[in-house]
Amino acid sequence: MIKKSLLATLVVSALFTGATANDDMKKWLRPTEVPQPTNNKLTPARIELGKLLYFDKRLSKNDTVSCATCHSPARGWTDEVPTSKAVGFEGRVGPRNSPVVLNSAYQRHQFWDGRAKSLEQQALGPIEADVEMNMPLKELVPKLQKIKGYKPLFDKAYPGEGINKETIAKAIASFERTVVSTESPFDKYAKGDKKAISKDAKEGFSLFKGKAHCVDCHDGFNFTDGSFQNIGLHDGNLTGKELGRYNVKKRAAWYGVFKTPTLRDVTKSYPYFHDGSVKTLKEATVICSHGGRFEHNVKNKSDVMVDRHLSEAEVDKIVEFMKSLTGPDLDIKVPTKFPQ
Amino acid sequence: MKKIAIAALLASVTLFGADHVIDQKGKTFIPHEITVKVGDTLTFVNSDPFAHNAYTDDEANEFDIGMQAPGTKKTVPVKAAGKFDVECAIHPNMLLEVTAN
């Protein structure tokens, strides 16, 4: 029953019903399906197994940290702290703001620097990271194999494949593909309900697409085009993790760039930016619409990061619009019992 | 005179290969797939109001045109046969599939 309702939730949450959108609004509507790789199509068994793994703290070295610790459904699928402070392994501090899991299924690249090209590839990274779950996969696999209750679940989800790093990753990725947007007031508006959002939010949407140029990066139904941008949060030479995607490969265009995040449910995913340095949507909007925190001496700053000369009232309207992108929480029941 | 010009043009195409224009517009490569010959060139034209890029990590054809400002174009040679993907480093959802014969 639970399994059926999980799939039903996925399908229903992705479908749109009721009024029809005009052509101008179609690009903003949520898709009817979540992308799935051919070797890991969604099934109830895979989703349920992935959910257990996602919330199971035994996937960490000392049984204290799960995926949900830093990507919690109760905290907007992130953790409400700037850089995963005091929630990683033994309170260790991660270098970046915990990215939201919501709608990651629609992203071609995972992590702020895009170093993973699939959710399956991404899923194992935090498990092994010493500041997160600190669990070497060569130890995790036998650990899970010893938990008898997991074997039938893996057998059902991935018949004949066994418990290994690939099936662990595929199961977690399957669950993450169910973490998608619910219908927000904006979605109702996009479908034709003109009263679904306020006058200020409508004007904010116009500014968002027009004068403010937010859409240059926050484009499409997921309010990100998946682009990598240097938004000028730091000036001068960058070092370490601030180099962003440049750490993946020393490509000139990747110096100090980070992935454009979704704005879906953005009111739940504070603080903002890859370093979690901004607490409010208004402050984030001011920084982005004024050409970054630093106007000058930013190496490889994106050319869309220029001062758009917005008034405070205009910024407020854009914030009102972004608030309308938040829908009800997903109906996901957090497991309280795990396989033994 | 015209005949000479046409002959010269044909000779240059034969000698240097054809040039294929790839438009970068609306955060897409247009066309998004193309079949070319070794010796041809690809010219990327940025029609969007913001910067683009084009690169491939294909070993035999590796190139990276760097940051490409709006309204500019850059040309790269097709050096070896095979199939390879070209991506925009800024907008990775922009993909071009190249088949080089």
Coordinates of C-alpha atoms in Angstrom, one line a residue:
Chain A
M1 CA 0.0 0.0 0.0
I2 CA 2.8 2.3 1.0
K3 CA 4.6 1.5 -2.2
K4 CA 1.6 2.2 -4.3
S5 CA 1.0 5.5 -2.6
L6 CA 4.6 6.4 -3.2
L7 CA 4.3 6.0 -6.9
A8 CA 0.9 7.6 -6.9
T9 CA 2.4 10.6 -5.1
L10 CA 5.2 10.8 -7.6
V11 CA 2.8 10.7 -10.6
V12 CA 0.1 13.0 -9.1
S13 CA 2.7 15.5 -7.9
A14 CA 4.2 15.7 -11.3
L15 CA 0.9 15.9 -13.2
F16 CA -1.0 19.1 -13.7
T17 CA -4.7 19.3 -13.9
G18 CA -7.4 21.8 -14.3
A19 CA -7.0 25.0 -16.3
T20 CA -4.8 25.1 -19.4
A21 CA -1.8 27.4 -19.8
N22 CA -1.3 29.7 -22.7
D23 CA 1.7 29.3 -24.9
D24 CA 3.7 31.9 -23.0
M25 CA 3.3 30.0 -19.8
K26 CA 4.1 26.5 -21.0
K27 CA 7.8 26.7 -20.4
W28 CA 7.1 27.3 -16.7
L29 CA 4.8 24.3 -16.2
R30 CA 6.2 21.3 -14.3
P31 CA 6.8 18.3 -16.6
T32 CA 4.6 15.2 -16.4
E33 CA 7.5 12.8 -15.9
V34 CA 10.7 12.6 -14.1
P35 CA 13.8 11.6 -16.2
Q36 CA 15.0 8.1 -15.4
P37 CA 18.1 6.3 -16.7
T38 CA 17.3 3.1 -18.7
N39 CA 19.2 0.9 -16.2
N40 CA 17.4 2.3 -13.2
K41 CA 13.7 2.8 -14.0
L42 CA 11.6 3.7 -11.0
T43 CA 9.7 0.9 -9.3
P44 CA 8.0 0.9 -5.9
A45 CA 10.6 -1.5 -4.5
R46 CA 13.5 0.7 -5.6
I47 CA 11.9 3.8 -4.2
E48 CA 11.1 2.2 -0.9
L49 CA 14.6 0.7 -0.5
G50 CA 16.1 4.1 -1.5
K51 CA 14.1 5.9 1.1
L52 CA 15.2 3.5 3.9
L53 CA 18.9 4.0 2.8
Y54 CA 18.4 7.8 2.6
F55 CA 17.2 8.0 6.2
D56 CA 19.4 5.2 7.7
K57 CA 22.2 6.6 9.8
R58 CA 24.0 3.3 9.7
L59 CA 25.3 4.4 6.3
S60 CA 27.7 6.6 8.2
K61 CA 30.9 5.4 9.9
N62 CA 29.5 5.9 13.5
D63 CA 25.8 5.5 12.8
T64 CA 25.1 9.2 13.5
V65 CA 24.6 10.8 10.0
S66 CA 22.2 10.0 7.2
C67 CA 21.6 11.6 3.8
A68 CA 18.7 13.3 5.5
T69 CA 20.9 14.9 8.2
C70 CA 22.0 17.5 5.7
H71 CA 19.2 17.1 3.2
S72 CA 16.2 17.0 5.4
P73 CA 12.5 17.1 4.2
A74 CA 11.8 19.1 7.4
R75 CA 14.3 21.8 6.4
G76 CA 13.6 22.2 2.7
W77 CA 15.7 19.2 1.7
T78 CA 18.8 21.0 2.9
D79 CA 19.9 21.8 6.5
E80 CA 19.3 25.5 7.2
V81 CA 22.9 26.2 8.1
P82 CA 25.5 28.0 5.9
T83 CA 28.0 25.2 5.3
S84 CA 26.6 22.1 7.0
K85 CA 28.1 23.2 10.2
A86 CA 27.9 20.9 13.2
V87 CA 25.8 18.4 11.4
G88 CA 28.4 16.4 9.4
F89 CA 30.4 13.6 10.8
E90 CA 31.4 14.4 14.5
G91 CA 30.3 17.9 13.9
R92 CA 32.7 18.6 11.1
V93 CA 32.0 21.5 8.8
G94 CA 31.5 21.0 5.1
P95 CA 32.9 23.5 2.7
R96 CA 29.7 24.4 1.0
N97 CA 26.0 25.0 1.7
S98 CA 24.1 21.8 1.5
P99 CA 22.4 21.7 -1.9
V100 CA 18.6 21.0 -2.0
V101 CA 17.6 17.6 -3.2
L102 CA 14.3 18.8 -4.5
N103 CA 14.1 18.5 -8.2
S104 CA 17.7 17.3 -8.5
A105 CA 16.2 14.6 -10.7
Y106 CA 15.8 17.3 -13.5
Q107 CA 19.5 18.4 -13.2
R108 CA 22.1 17.1 -15.6
H109 CA 24.9 17.8 -13.1
Q110 CA 24.9 17.2 -9.4
F111 CA 26.8 19.1 -6.6
W112 CA 27.5 22.8 -6.6
D113 CA 30.4 22.2 -8.9
G114 CA 28.6 19.7 -11.1
R115 CA 31.2 17.0 -10.7
A116 CA 28.6 14.2 -10.8
K117 CA 26.7 13.6 -14.0
S118 CA 23.9 11.5 -12.5
L119 CA 22.1 11.1 -9.2
E120 CA 23.6 7.6 -9.0
Q121 CA 27.1 9.1 -9.2
Q122 CA 26.3 11.7 -6.7
A123 CA 24.7 9.4 -4.1
L124 CA 27.9 7.8 -3.0
G125 CA 30.0 11.0 -2.7
P126 CA 28.7 12.2 0.6
I127 CA 28.7 8.7 2.1
E128 CA 32.5 8.6 1.7
A129 CA 33.3 12.3 2.4
D130 CA 35.1 12.6 5.7
V131 CA 33.2 15.7 6.7
E132 CA 29.8 14.1 5.9
M133 CA 29.2 10.4 6.5
N134 CA 32.9 9.3 6.5
M135 CA 32.1 5.8 5.4
P136 CA 34.4 4.0 3.0
L137 CA 32.3 2.0 0.5
K138 CA 34.4 -1.0 1.0
E139 CA 33.2 -1.0 4.6
L140 CA 29.6 0.1 3.9
V141 CA 28.9 -2.8 1.5
P142 CA 29.7 -5.6 4.0
K143 CA 28.0 -3.6 6.8
L144 CA 24.7 -3.6 4.9
Q145 CA 25.2 -7.2 3.8
K146 CA 25.3 -8.1 7.5
I147 CA 21.9 -6.5 8.1
K148 CA 19.6 -9.4 7.2
G149 CA 16.6 -7.3 6.7
Y150 CA 18.1 -5.4 3.8
K151 CA 18.8 -8.5 1.6
P152 CA 15.1 -9.2 0.6
L153 CA 14.6 -5.5 -0.1
F154 CA 17.7 -5.4 -2.4
D155 CA 16.6 -8.7 -4.0
K156 CA 13.2 -7.3 -4.8
A157 CA 14.5 -4.0 -6.1
Y158 CA 17.5 -5.3 -8.0
P159 CA 17.0 -9.0 -8.6
G160 CA 20.2 -10.9 -9.0
E161 CA 22.4 -7.8 -8.5
G162 CA 23.1 -8.1 -4.8
I163 CA 24.1 -5.5 -2.3
N164 CA 26.9 -3.5 -3.7
K165 CA 27.9 0.2 -4.2
E166 CA 26.0 0.3 -7.6
T167 CA 22.7 -1.0 -6.1
I168 CA 23.1 1.3 -3.1
A169 CA 23.6 4.3 -5.4
K170 CA 20.7 3.3 -7.7
A171 CA 18.3 2.9 -4.8
I172 CA 19.1 6.2 -3.2
A173 CA 18.9 7.9 -6.6
S174 CA 15.5 6.3 -7.2
F175 CA 14.1 7.8 -3.9
E176 CA 15.6 11.2 -4.8
R177 CA 13.7 11.1 -8.1
T178 CA 10.5 11.2 -6.1
V179 CA 11.5 14.4 -4.3
V180 CA 9.9 16.7 -6.8
S181 CA 7.9 20.0 -6.6
T182 CA 4.3 20.0 -5.5
E183 CA 1.9 22.5 -7.0
S184 CA 2.7 26.0 -5.9
P185 CA 0.5 29.1 -6.2
F186 CA 2.6 30.1 -9.2
D187 CA 1.8 26.7 -10.9
K188 CA -1.9 27.5 -10.5
Y189 CA -1.3 30.9 -11.9
A190 CA 0.7 29.5 -14.9
K191 CA -2.3 27.2 -15.6
G192 CA -4.6 30.1 -15.8
D193 CA -5.9 30.9 -12.3
K194 CA -5.2 34.6 -12.3
K195 CA -6.1 35.0 -8.7
A196 CA -3.5 32.4 -7.5
I197 CA -0.8 34.9 -6.9
S198 CA -0.8 38.6 -5.7
K199 CA -0.5 41.7 -7.9
D200 CA 3.0 42.2 -6.6
A201 CA 4.0 38.7 -7.4
K202 CA 2.7 39.1 -11.0
E203 CA 4.7 42.3 -11.4
G204 CA 7.7 40.5 -9.8
F205 CA 7.4 37.8 -12.4
S206 CA 7.5 40.4 -15.2
L207 CA 10.6 42.0 -13.6
F208 CA 12.1 38.5 -13.2
K209 CA 11.7 37.8 -16.9
G210 CA 12.4 41.4 -18.0
K211 CA 14.3 44.2 -16.4
A212 CA 16.0 42.1 -13.7
H213 CA 17.2 39.4 -16.1
C214 CA 16.8 36.7 -13.5
V215 CA 15.7 34.4 -16.3
D216 CA 19.1 34.6 -17.8
C217 CA 20.0 31.8 -15.4
H218 CA 16.8 30.9 -13.5
D219 CA 15.0 29.7 -16.6
G220 CA 12.3 27.1 -17.2
F221 CA 9.9 25.2 -15.0
N222 CA 12.7 24.4 -12.5
F223 CA 13.8 28.0 -12.4
T224 CA 17.4 27.0 -13.3
D225 CA 18.9 26.4 -16.7
G226 CA 21.6 24.3 -15.1
S227 CA 24.2 26.8 -16.0
F228 CA 27.4 27.4 -14.1
Q229 CA 28.0 31.1 -13.2
N230 CA 30.4 33.2 -11.2
I231 CA 28.1 35.6 -9.5
G232 CA 30.8 37.7 -7.9
L233 CA 30.6 36.7 -4.2
H234 CA 34.3 37.1 -3.9
D235 CA 36.9 39.3 -5.5
G236 CA 40.6 38.7 -6.2
N237 CA 42.2 35.4 -6.6
L238 CA 40.2 32.4 -5.5
T239 CA 41.5 29.4 -3.6
G240 CA 40.3 26.0 -2.6
K241 CA 36.6 25.1 -2.8
E242 CA 35.8 28.7 -3.9
L243 CA 37.3 27.8 -7.3
G244 CA 34.1 25.9 -7.9
R245 CA 33.9 23.9 -11.1
Y246 CA 37.5 24.9 -11.9
N247 CA 38.4 22.2 -9.4
V248 CA 36.7 19.6 -11.7
K249 CA 38.9 20.7 -14.6
K250 CA 41.1 23.7 -15.2
R251 CA 38.9 25.1 -17.9
A252 CA 39.0 28.9 -18.1
A253 CA 35.2 29.3 -18.2
W254 CA 34.9 27.3 -15.0
Y255 CA 36.9 29.6 -12.7
G256 CA 34.9 30.3 -9.6
V257 CA 31.6 29.1 -11.2
F258 CA 28.8 27.2 -9.4
K259 CA 25.6 25.6 -10.6
T260 CA 22.5 27.8 -10.7
P261 CA 20.2 26.4 -8.1
T262 CA 16.5 25.8 -8.5
L263 CA 14.1 28.5 -7.1
R264 CA 11.4 26.0 -6.5
D265 CA 10.5 26.0 -2.7
V266 CA 13.2 28.6 -2.3
T267 CA 11.6 30.0 0.8
K268 CA 12.5 26.7 2.5
S269 CA 16.1 26.4 1.4
Y270 CA 17.8 29.3 3.2
P271 CA 20.5 30.3 3.7
Y272 CA 21.4 31.0 0.1
F273 CA 24.3 30.7 -2.4
H274 CA 27.0 28.0 -2.5
D275 CA 28.6 29.3 0.6
G276 CA 25.4 29.9 2.5
S277 CA 26.5 33.4 3.2
V278 CA 23.1 35.1 2.7
K279 CA 20.2 34.6 5.0
T280 CA 17.3 36.2 3.2
L281 CA 15.8 36.1 -0.3
K282 CA 15.8 39.8 -0.4
E283 CA 19.5 40.1 0.2
A284 CA 20.1 37.4 -2.4
T285 CA 18.0 39.2 -4.9
V286 CA 19.8 42.5 -4.2
I287 CA 23.2 40.9 -4.7
C288 CA 22.2 39.2 -8.0
S289 CA 20.4 42.2 -9.4
H290 CA 23.3 44.6 -8.6
G291 CA 25.9 42.6 -10.4
G292 CA 27.2 40.5 -7.5
R293 CA 28.6 41.3 -4.1
F294 CA 31.7 42.7 -5.7
E295 CA 31.4 44.9 -8.8
H296 CA 35.0 44.9 -9.7
N297 CA 38.1 42.7 -9.6
V298 CA 36.1 39.5 -10.0
K299 CA 37.9 37.1 -12.2
N300 CA 35.6 35.4 -14.7
K301 CA 32.4 37.0 -13.4
S302 CA 29.4 36.1 -15.5
D303 CA 28.5 38.7 -18.0
V304 CA 24.9 38.5 -16.9
M305 CA 25.9 39.8 -13.5
V306 CA 25.5 43.5 -14.1
D307 CA 23.6 46.1 -12.2
R308 CA 20.0 46.1 -13.3
H309 CA 19.2 49.3 -11.4
L310 CA 16.2 48.0 -9.5
S311 CA 14.4 50.0 -6.9
E312 CA 13.8 48.4 -3.5
A313 CA 10.1 48.1 -4.4
E314 CA 11.1 46.2 -7.5
V315 CA 13.3 43.9 -5.5
D316 CA 10.4 43.3 -3.1
K317 CA 8.1 42.3 -5.9
I318 CA 10.6 39.8 -7.2
V319 CA 10.8 38.3 -3.8
E320 CA 7.0 38.1 -3.6
F321 CA 7.1 36.3 -6.9
M322 CA 9.7 33.8 -5.7
K323 CA 7.6 33.1 -2.6
S324 CA 4.8 32.0 -4.9
L325 CA 7.1 29.2 -6.1
T326 CA 6.8 27.3 -2.8
G327 CA 4.3 24.5 -2.7
P328 CA 3.1 22.3 0.1
D329 CA 5.5 19.8 1.6
L330 CA 5.8 16.5 -0.1
D331 CA 3.8 13.8 1.5
I332 CA 6.8 11.6 2.4
K333 CA 6.6 9.6 5.6
V334 CA 10.0 9.5 7.2
P335 CA 10.8 5.9 8.2
T336 CA 11.0 5.2 11.9
K337 CA 11.9 1.5 11.7
F338 CA 14.8 0.2 9.6
P339 CA 15.7 -3.3 8.5
Q340 CA 17.5 -5.3 11.2
Chain B
M1 CA 35.6 36.4 -64.1
K2 CA 32.6 34.8 -62.3
K3 CA 33.7 31.4 -63.5
I4 CA 37.2 32.0 -62.0
A5 CA 35.7 33.1 -58.7
I6 CA 33.4 30.0 -58.5
A7 CA 36.3 27.7 -59.5
A8 CA 38.4 29.3 -56.8
L9 CA 35.6 28.9 -54.2
L10 CA 35.2 25.3 -55.1
A11 CA 38.9 24.7 -55.0
S12 CA 39.0 26.2 -51.5
V13 CA 36.1 24.1 -50.3
T14 CA 37.9 21.0 -51.7
L15 CA 41.2 22.0 -50.3
F16 CA 40.1 23.3 -47.0
G17 CA 36.8 21.6 -46.4
A18 CA 33.4 23.1 -45.8
D19 CA 32.5 25.4 -43.0
H20 CA 29.4 24.6 -41.0
V21 CA 27.7 27.4 -39.0
I22 CA 26.4 26.4 -35.6
D23 CA 24.1 29.1 -34.1
Q24 CA 24.0 29.5 -30.3
K25 CA 20.6 30.8 -29.7
G26 CA 18.1 30.4 -26.9
K27 CA 20.6 28.4 -25.0
T28 CA 20.7 25.7 -27.7
F29 CA 23.0 24.8 -30.5
I30 CA 21.2 25.0 -33.8
P31 CA 21.5 22.5 -35.4
H32 CA 22.0 20.2 -32.4
E33 CA 23.4 17.4 -34.5
I34 CA 25.5 17.6 -37.6
T35 CA 27.5 15.3 -40.0
V36 CA 30.7 16.7 -41.3
K37 CA 33.9 15.6 -43.0
V38 CA 37.4 15.6 -41.6
G39 CA 39.0 18.8 -42.7
D40 CA 35.7 20.8 -42.4
T41 CA 35.3 23.5 -39.9
L42 CA 32.7 24.4 -37.3
T43 CA 31.9 28.1 -36.9
F44 CA 30.0 28.9 -33.7
V45 CA 28.0 32.1 -33.8
N46 CA 26.6 33.5 -30.5
S47 CA 23.2 35.0 -31.2
D48 CA 22.2 35.2 -27.5
P49 CA 22.6 38.4 -25.4
F50 CA 25.0 36.6 -23.0
A51 CA 28.3 34.7 -23.3
H52 CA 28.6 31.1 -24.5
N53 CA 31.3 28.6 -25.0
A54 CA 31.9 25.4 -27.0
Y55 CA 34.2 22.6 -26.1
T56 CA 34.8 18.9 -26.6
D57 CA 36.9 16.6 -24.5
D58 CA 37.0 14.2 -27.5
E59 CA 40.7 13.3 -27.6
A60 CA 41.2 13.5 -31.3
N61 CA 39.1 16.7 -31.8
E62 CA 39.7 18.4 -28.5
F63 CA 39.0 22.2 -28.5
D64 CA 37.7 24.9 -26.2
I65 CA 36.8 28.2 -27.8
G66 CA 36.9 30.0 -24.4
M67 CA 34.4 32.7 -23.4
Q68 CA 32.5 33.8 -26.5
A69 CA 30.9 37.2 -26.2
P70 CA 27.4 38.0 -27.8
G71 CA 27.6 38.6 -31.5
T72 CA 31.0 37.0 -32.0
K73 CA 31.9 33.9 -33.9
K74 CA 34.7 31.4 -33.6
T75 CA 35.9 28.6 -35.9
V76 CA 37.5 25.3 -35.1
P77 CA 38.7 22.5 -37.4
V78 CA 37.4 19.0 -37.4
K79 CA 40.6 17.0 -37.1
A80 CA 39.6 13.3 -36.9
A81 CA 36.8 10.9 -37.8
G82 CA 34.3 9.7 -35.1
K83 CA 31.4 10.8 -33.1
F84 CA 31.8 13.4 -30.4
D85 CA 29.7 15.8 -28.2
V86 CA 30.2 19.5 -28.0
E87 CA 29.0 21.3 -24.9
C88 CA 28.8 24.8 -23.7
A89 CA 30.9 25.1 -20.5
I90 CA 28.5 27.7 -19.1
H91 CA 25.2 26.1 -20.2
P92 CA 25.8 22.4 -20.2
N93 CA 22.3 21.7 -21.3
M94 CA 23.5 22.9 -24.7
L95 CA 24.6 19.9 -26.6
L96 CA 25.8 19.4 -30.2
E97 CA 26.4 15.9 -31.5
V98 CA 29.0 15.8 -34.3
T99 CA 29.6 12.9 -36.6
A100 CA 32.8 13.3 -38.5
N101 CA 33.4 11.0 -41.5

